[in-house]
């Protein structure tokens, strides 16, 4: 399994060196990677269906309990098959959709990295590795959404998506760390066995909130949903792969994976039901006001994700089975509709559903794919969508204590989704072909075959549900419920569920013929746009930006003396407050050695040099007197047997004096840089800071010292590191990694300074 996950990352790195090969006709060869992975995961279907769970673990950071543990059960297998199967078709589709694009190889690299990250996410059995793969999906999707980086809207959409999902990533990290601490393990399989202790823990609600934050942001739940419609600025293969079949379902996967650990409580179930219900209705209503095909599909995707969260929240065997089936149903028909939309956009250069008509006459296979996907999204027999809708209604009605309101809301949502599916999948192909599209040509078979295969798959699985049952039922088992007696079948007899389906189909179809997408509807929606979560968050962002800008401009005003003064004031305040509350001032002066004459002479020399520095009117004299202070400190180091420190101090002090002289040489000769008030303020600040440091040193001297660490270094420096200078041995051997990193930082800073010194910008490029 580890090899299967790493394959996508390896291919991404491989493209860095051989990318030119995949910019031309050989681009389709990239599809071999997801195809081989799909075949690999398909080989596990029978084993998983029989109840087997495949585990694989590799040590990573065992001291922290972080291992690369992977689990392949019903839940992870369903997602792995979707990721690789739809991924294969998207890879094929991309080879024609972006044919001739100068960065096609880069696109495949991002796509492969995302595929690998998603596989790692759904198969991870360790909370920390799950978080890492979670973040990798956010980063790779950022690159994919912003692929058209010359477009300002694409860049903005990518940043928005990264900001929202990145916030969810932080929430997941916090929840994972607390959950790992409470459960005393980061293994998800082991956490399931500790469920009762976790739920009874006082931190349970906090853990659940953090996991909700991660899932709701990733799966575009209200009020975090607005990043998903914006992400439609990405190329269609991205919209298909990330935002209908895989990435947006990562949040749903997280909820399903942790239902056995955190679920079946009032807080968990109620939160998911309420948030899912609001999301599915809110987004479904929005589809009525959209004209852009991608916009319609985006909001219908958000609504479908709300349905999934709603079903998971109910937490019964039936609703979990309905959720598992609906994941597959939605992936098949929504990926088809997105691919069809991409073909329409690619061939007609338009996604405006109010002007698209009659395209069946020039691209019949595409029209068939769109029609099949539309009827599957509507839940019309004999498609798989009909089974999904029937199971959703049946399981919701069967839940004890579910109010009638929830049943009404799920029916209304399904009606509106039927309308959206018909608008996206049927409207562009109905009627007469407009004159402006008369030159439209049949697309390459590499474009229309993938959506047609997905659409036919939705029909075949609907007629023969036994084909997909071995993949769906183990999902419920993985979530802690028993689905052994459940069977997927097309006909359930005449019952309440069937009548609800008939009402849904008839009402949605009537709505489709009565209500046509128009600019007028869009304008009505724009009038209340100021109340939308996106508008509210944008206003909050602007307030935050203005506040942070004012704060930054106040402190970061370009004057070094202000920066130093600010740092010193805060240090004086914090350190002084701490000393006031904790200092004992119990220093025994008798324990100190007697002050010698040469020490008094050196201190006196330093004192008069400081006074001369402060009051002299000559800059060069001030620099020279500062050099005297530095040399006096060197003498103190020598007297106290620290010649290495003395040499270091001497070198730095000499260099500092030289640099000061060079800088002062360039300044105007008689320029007065500060007035007496500024000097008084600086003097008070310096005296206060010096007093605080003096008190702190005296307090340190009065504190008992544990010399165990000092003895260790003294005893082992020569024996282990073969060095007589303890300080040098500590820096080079015992803390060699720290020293190496410090050297690296200094080297990077030096390279940056050198680059800035050598930078010569054109006048038009200067800011």
mmCIF file of C-alpha atoms in Angstrom, residues 242-462:
data_model
loop_
_atom_site.group_PDB
_atom_site.id
_atom_site.type_symbol
_atom_site.label_atom_id
_atom_site.label_comp_id
_atom_site.label_asym_id
_atom_site.label_seq_id
_atom_site.Cartn_x
_atom_site.Cartn_y
_atom_site.Cartn_z
ATOM 1 C CA UNK A 242 -11.209 17.555 -6.786
ATOM 2 C CA UNK A 243 -14.581 19.146 -6.298
ATOM 3 C CA UNK A 244 -17.054 16.427 -7.129
ATOM 4 C CA UNK A 245 -15.413 13.046 -6.660
ATOM 5 C CA UNK A 246 -12.520 13.285 -4.214
ATOM 6 C CA UNK A 247 -11.252 16.312 -2.266
ATOM 7 C CA UNK A 248 -14.573 17.742 -1.102
ATOM 8 C CA UNK A 249 -15.531 14.294 0.094
ATOM 9 C CA UNK A 250 -12.428 14.175 2.318
ATOM 10 C CA UNK A 251 -14.403 15.927 5.055
ATOM 11 C CA UNK A 252 -17.206 13.403 4.651
ATOM 12 C CA UNK A 253 -14.621 10.622 4.845
ATOM 13 C CA UNK A 254 -13.260 12.113 8.076
ATOM 14 C CA UNK A 255 -16.720 12.062 9.659
ATOM 15 C CA UNK A 256 -17.341 8.510 8.508
ATOM 16 C CA UNK A 257 -13.931 7.297 9.687
ATOM 17 C CA UNK A 258 -14.353 8.768 13.167
ATOM 18 C CA UNK A 259 -18.004 7.905 13.644
ATOM 19 C CA UNK A 260 -16.993 4.702 15.519
ATOM 20 C CA UNK A 261 -14.727 6.818 17.751
ATOM 21 C CA UNK A 262 -16.722 10.005 18.345
ATOM 22 C CA UNK A 263 -20.201 9.221 17.020
ATOM 23 C CA UNK A 264 -23.501 8.006 18.472
ATOM 24 C CA UNK A 265 -23.768 10.898 20.922
ATOM 25 C CA UNK A 266 -26.407 13.606 21.048
ATOM 26 C CA UNK A 267 -23.867 16.344 20.356
ATOM 27 C CA UNK A 268 -22.308 14.544 17.376
ATOM 28 C CA UNK A 269 -25.575 13.479 15.752
ATOM 29 C CA UNK A 270 -27.498 16.714 16.310
ATOM 30 C CA UNK A 271 -24.679 18.900 15.003
ATOM 31 C CA UNK A 272 -24.285 16.885 11.811
ATOM 32 C CA UNK A 273 -28.027 16.689 11.155
ATOM 33 C CA UNK A 274 -28.539 20.445 11.617
ATOM 34 C CA UNK A 275 -25.471 21.560 9.646
ATOM 35 C CA UNK A 276 -26.140 19.014 6.889
ATOM 36 C CA UNK A 277 -29.810 20.046 6.605
ATOM 37 C CA UNK A 278 -28.978 23.753 6.374
ATOM 38 C CA UNK A 279 -26.264 23.131 3.806
ATOM 39 C CA UNK A 280 -28.279 20.841 1.544
ATOM 40 C CA UNK A 281 -31.308 23.157 1.375
ATOM 41 C CA UNK A 282 -29.341 26.419 1.160
ATOM 42 C CA UNK A 283 -27.140 25.193 -1.688
ATOM 43 C CA UNK A 284 -30.007 23.510 -3.539
ATOM 44 C CA UNK A 285 -31.979 26.767 -3.550
ATOM 45 C CA UNK A 286 -28.930 28.560 -4.944
ATOM 46 C CA UNK A 287 -28.979 26.358 -8.064
ATOM 47 C CA UNK A 288 -32.200 28.131 -9.123
ATOM 48 C CA UNK A 289 -30.371 31.440 -9.532
ATOM 49 C CA UNK A 290 -27.312 30.326 -11.515
ATOM 50 C CA UNK A 291 -26.737 30.478 -15.252
ATOM 51 C CA UNK A 292 -23.156 29.233 -15.419
ATOM 52 C CA UNK A 293 -23.061 25.460 -15.786
ATOM 53 C CA UNK A 294 -20.135 25.152 -13.386
ATOM 54 C CA UNK A 295 -21.909 27.378 -10.873
ATOM 55 C CA UNK A 296 -24.994 25.150 -10.987
ATOM 56 C CA UNK A 297 -22.879 22.036 -10.533
ATOM 57 C CA UNK A 298 -20.869 23.625 -7.726
ATOM 58 C CA UNK A 299 -23.926 24.439 -5.632
ATOM 59 C CA UNK A 300 -25.541 21.083 -6.363
ATOM 60 C CA UNK A 301 -22.279 19.472 -5.159
ATOM 61 C CA UNK A 302 -22.460 21.464 -1.912
ATOM 62 C CA UNK A 303 -26.063 20.332 -1.487
ATOM 63 C CA UNK A 304 -25.095 16.694 -2.067
ATOM 64 C CA UNK A 305 -22.334 17.000 0.538
ATOM 65 C CA UNK A 306 -24.921 18.393 2.938
ATOM 66 C CA UNK A 307 -27.073 15.312 2.332
ATOM 67 C CA UNK A 308 -24.112 13.077 3.168
ATOM 68 C CA UNK A 309 -23.424 14.924 6.427
ATOM 69 C CA UNK A 310 -27.153 14.782 7.211
ATOM 70 C CA UNK A 311 -27.210 10.990 6.721
ATOM 71 C CA UNK A 312 -24.027 10.415 8.732
ATOM 72 C CA UNK A 313 -25.540 12.440 11.563
ATOM 73 C CA UNK A 314 -28.482 10.065 11.818
ATOM 74 C CA UNK A 315 -25.990 7.290 12.461
ATOM 75 C CA UNK A 316 -28.142 4.216 11.847
ATOM 76 C CA UNK A 317 -27.269 1.184 9.790
ATOM 77 C CA UNK A 318 -29.701 2.259 7.059
ATOM 78 C CA UNK A 319 -28.575 5.882 6.827
ATOM 79 C CA UNK A 320 -24.901 4.909 6.796
ATOM 80 C CA UNK A 321 -25.613 2.452 3.976
ATOM 81 C CA UNK A 322 -27.519 5.209 2.144
ATOM 82 C CA UNK A 323 -24.548 7.575 2.641
ATOM 83 C CA UNK A 324 -22.094 4.982 1.320
ATOM 84 C CA UNK A 325 -24.216 4.349 -1.774
ATOM 85 C CA UNK A 326 -24.844 8.051 -2.374
ATOM 86 C CA UNK A 327 -21.080 8.710 -2.345
ATOM 87 C CA UNK A 328 -20.718 6.381 -5.324
ATOM 88 C CA UNK A 329 -23.869 7.689 -7.009
ATOM 89 C CA UNK A 330 -22.781 11.296 -6.708
ATOM 90 C CA UNK A 331 -19.238 10.590 -7.894
ATOM 91 C CA UNK A 332 -20.537 8.898 -11.060
ATOM 92 C CA UNK A 333 -23.149 11.418 -12.164
ATOM 93 C CA UNK A 334 -21.410 14.596 -10.967
ATOM 94 C CA UNK A 335 -18.081 13.692 -12.558
ATOM 95 C CA UNK A 336 -20.002 13.006 -15.783
ATOM 96 C CA UNK A 337 -21.771 16.370 -15.675
ATOM 97 C CA UNK A 338 -18.539 18.219 -15.022
ATOM 98 C CA UNK A 339 -16.791 16.476 -17.906
ATOM 99 C CA UNK A 340 -19.755 17.224 -20.173
ATOM 100 C CA UNK A 341 -19.648 20.873 -19.089
ATOM 101 C CA UNK A 342 -15.950 20.961 -19.898
ATOM 102 C CA UNK A 343 -16.629 19.606 -23.394
ATOM 103 C CA UNK A 344 -19.328 22.229 -23.986
ATOM 104 C CA UNK A 345 -17.003 24.994 -22.797
ATOM 105 C CA UNK A 346 -14.108 23.598 -24.841
ATOM 106 C CA UNK A 347 -16.137 23.405 -28.071
ATOM 107 C CA UNK A 348 -18.436 26.455 -27.753
ATOM 108 C CA UNK A 349 -16.410 28.728 -25.427
ATOM 109 C CA UNK A 350 -19.532 29.263 -23.325
ATOM 110 C CA UNK A 351 -21.072 27.865 -20.148
ATOM 111 C CA UNK A 352 -24.127 30.138 -20.125
ATOM 112 C CA UNK A 353 -27.079 27.777 -19.962
ATOM 113 C CA UNK A 354 -29.479 30.501 -21.168
ATOM 114 C CA UNK A 355 -27.917 30.483 -24.648
ATOM 115 C CA UNK A 356 -26.775 26.870 -25.002
ATOM 116 C CA UNK A 357 -29.234 24.820 -27.065
ATOM 117 C CA UNK A 358 -29.395 21.964 -29.576
ATOM 118 C CA UNK A 359 -25.865 20.665 -29.080
ATOM 119 C CA UNK A 360 -27.088 17.060 -29.429
ATOM 120 C CA UNK A 361 -27.010 17.599 -33.181
ATOM 121 C CA UNK A 362 -23.246 18.043 -33.222
ATOM 122 C CA UNK A 363 -22.139 15.959 -30.228
ATOM 123 C CA UNK A 364 -24.623 13.125 -29.713
ATOM 124 C CA UNK A 365 -22.413 10.905 -27.465
ATOM 125 C CA UNK A 366 -21.916 13.864 -25.141
ATOM 126 C CA UNK A 367 -25.667 14.472 -25.076
ATOM 127 C CA UNK A 368 -26.279 10.802 -24.172
ATOM 128 C CA UNK A 369 -23.772 11.038 -21.323
ATOM 129 C CA UNK A 370 -25.384 14.240 -20.050
ATOM 130 C CA UNK A 371 -28.882 12.740 -20.260
ATOM 131 C CA UNK A 372 -27.908 9.558 -18.373
ATOM 132 C CA UNK A 373 -26.142 11.604 -15.685
ATOM 133 C CA UNK A 374 -29.147 13.914 -15.380
ATOM 134 C CA UNK A 375 -31.643 11.097 -14.837
ATOM 135 C CA UNK A 376 -29.274 9.465 -12.331
ATOM 136 C CA UNK A 377 -29.006 12.717 -10.389
ATOM 137 C CA UNK A 378 -32.812 12.921 -10.510
ATOM 138 C CA UNK A 379 -33.141 9.410 -9.098
ATOM 139 C CA UNK A 380 -35.142 8.044 -12.037
ATOM 140 C CA UNK A 381 -35.153 4.258 -12.513
ATOM 141 C CA UNK A 382 -33.324 2.196 -13.565
ATOM 142 C CA UNK A 383 -30.236 4.256 -12.688
ATOM 143 C CA UNK A 384 -28.111 3.866 -9.575
ATOM 144 C CA UNK A 385 -29.316 7.310 -8.526
ATOM 145 C CA UNK A 386 -32.803 5.844 -8.067
ATOM 146 C CA UNK A 387 -31.441 3.292 -5.595
ATOM 147 C CA UNK A 388 -29.569 6.027 -3.756
ATOM 148 C CA UNK A 389 -32.661 8.225 -3.475
ATOM 149 C CA UNK A 390 -34.898 5.364 -2.403
ATOM 150 C CA UNK A 391 -32.419 4.249 0.245
ATOM 151 C CA UNK A 392 -32.041 7.831 1.490
ATOM 152 C CA UNK A 393 -35.806 8.265 1.909
ATOM 153 C CA UNK A 394 -36.287 4.805 3.393
ATOM 154 C CA UNK A 395 -33.514 5.111 5.965
ATOM 155 C CA UNK A 396 -34.522 8.643 7.000
ATOM 156 C CA UNK A 397 -38.154 7.654 7.524
ATOM 157 C CA UNK A 398 -37.074 4.603 9.542
ATOM 158 C CA UNK A 399 -35.057 6.667 12.055
ATOM 159 C CA UNK A 400 -36.938 6.889 15.342
ATOM 160 C CA UNK A 401 -37.432 10.441 16.536
ATOM 161 C CA UNK A 402 -36.638 12.155 13.220
ATOM 162 C CA UNK A 403 -39.055 15.115 12.900
ATOM 163 C CA UNK A 404 -41.287 15.443 9.851
ATOM 164 C CA UNK A 405 -39.367 18.641 9.075
ATOM 165 C CA UNK A 406 -36.207 16.700 8.198
ATOM 166 C CA UNK A 407 -38.134 14.434 5.797
ATOM 167 C CA UNK A 408 -39.708 17.458 4.092
ATOM 168 C CA UNK A 409 -36.314 19.136 3.756
ATOM 169 C CA UNK A 410 -34.648 16.075 2.197
ATOM 170 C CA UNK A 411 -37.520 15.752 -0.327
ATOM 171 C CA UNK A 412 -37.341 19.466 -1.235
ATOM 172 C CA UNK A 413 -33.583 19.167 -1.647
ATOM 173 C CA UNK A 414 -33.932 16.166 -3.960
ATOM 174 C CA UNK A 415 -36.506 18.071 -6.055
ATOM 175 C CA UNK A 416 -34.156 21.006 -6.494
ATOM 176 C CA UNK A 417 -31.214 18.708 -7.279
ATOM 177 C CA UNK A 418 -33.340 17.035 -9.958
ATOM 178 C CA UNK A 419 -33.941 20.482 -11.447
ATOM 179 C CA UNK A 420 -30.210 21.318 -11.326
ATOM 180 C CA UNK A 421 -29.255 18.003 -12.924
ATOM 181 C CA UNK A 422 -31.741 18.485 -15.762
ATOM 182 C CA UNK A 423 -30.565 22.050 -16.385
ATOM 183 C CA UNK A 424 -26.910 20.995 -16.527
ATOM 184 C CA UNK A 425 -27.324 17.670 -18.338
ATOM 185 C CA UNK A 426 -30.306 18.175 -20.667
ATOM 186 C CA UNK A 427 -30.914 21.881 -21.366
ATOM 187 C CA UNK A 428 -27.747 22.460 -23.470
ATOM 188 C CA UNK A 429 -28.787 19.635 -25.819
ATOM 189 C CA UNK A 430 -32.513 20.412 -26.210
ATOM 190 C CA UNK A 431 -34.132 22.546 -28.898
ATOM 191 C CA UNK A 432 -32.722 23.975 -32.097
ATOM 192 C CA UNK A 433 -29.044 24.674 -32.566
ATOM 193 C CA UNK A 434 -28.421 28.458 -32.511
ATOM 194 C CA UNK A 435 -26.642 30.029 -35.456
ATOM 195 C CA UNK A 436 -23.671 31.051 -33.337
ATOM 196 C CA UNK A 437 -22.979 27.370 -32.541
ATOM 197 C CA UNK A 438 -23.471 26.056 -36.064
ATOM 198 C CA UNK A 439 -19.711 25.681 -36.529
ATOM 199 C CA UNK A 440 -19.345 23.605 -33.356
ATOM 200 C CA UNK A 441 -17.577 20.314 -34.008
ATOM 201 C CA UNK A 442 -17.626 16.884 -32.459
ATOM 202 C CA UNK A 443 -14.907 16.704 -29.786
ATOM 203 C CA UNK A 444 -12.083 14.176 -29.685
ATOM 204 C CA UNK A 445 -13.096 10.725 -28.481
ATOM 205 C CA UNK A 446 -10.650 11.234 -25.591
ATOM 206 C CA UNK A 447 -13.074 13.901 -24.347
ATOM 207 C CA UNK A 448 -16.434 12.187 -24.738
ATOM 208 C CA UNK A 449 -15.524 8.566 -23.891
ATOM 209 C CA UNK A 450 -14.708 9.220 -20.160
ATOM 210 C CA UNK A 451 -18.065 10.884 -19.316
ATOM 211 C CA UNK A 452 -19.952 8.319 -21.357
ATOM 212 C CA UNK A 453 -18.283 5.470 -19.449
ATOM 213 C CA UNK A 454 -19.191 7.065 -16.113
ATOM 214 C CA UNK A 455 -22.786 7.680 -17.203
ATOM 215 C CA UNK A 456 -23.189 4.121 -18.491
ATOM 216 C CA UNK A 457 -21.686 2.889 -15.226
ATOM 217 C CA UNK A 458 -24.458 4.651 -13.303
ATOM 218 C CA UNK A 459 -27.022 2.873 -15.503
ATOM 219 C CA UNK A 460 -25.406 -0.575 -15.344
ATOM 220 C CA UNK A 461 -24.969 -0.490 -11.565
ATOM 221 C CA UNK A 462 -28.605 0.584 -11.254
#
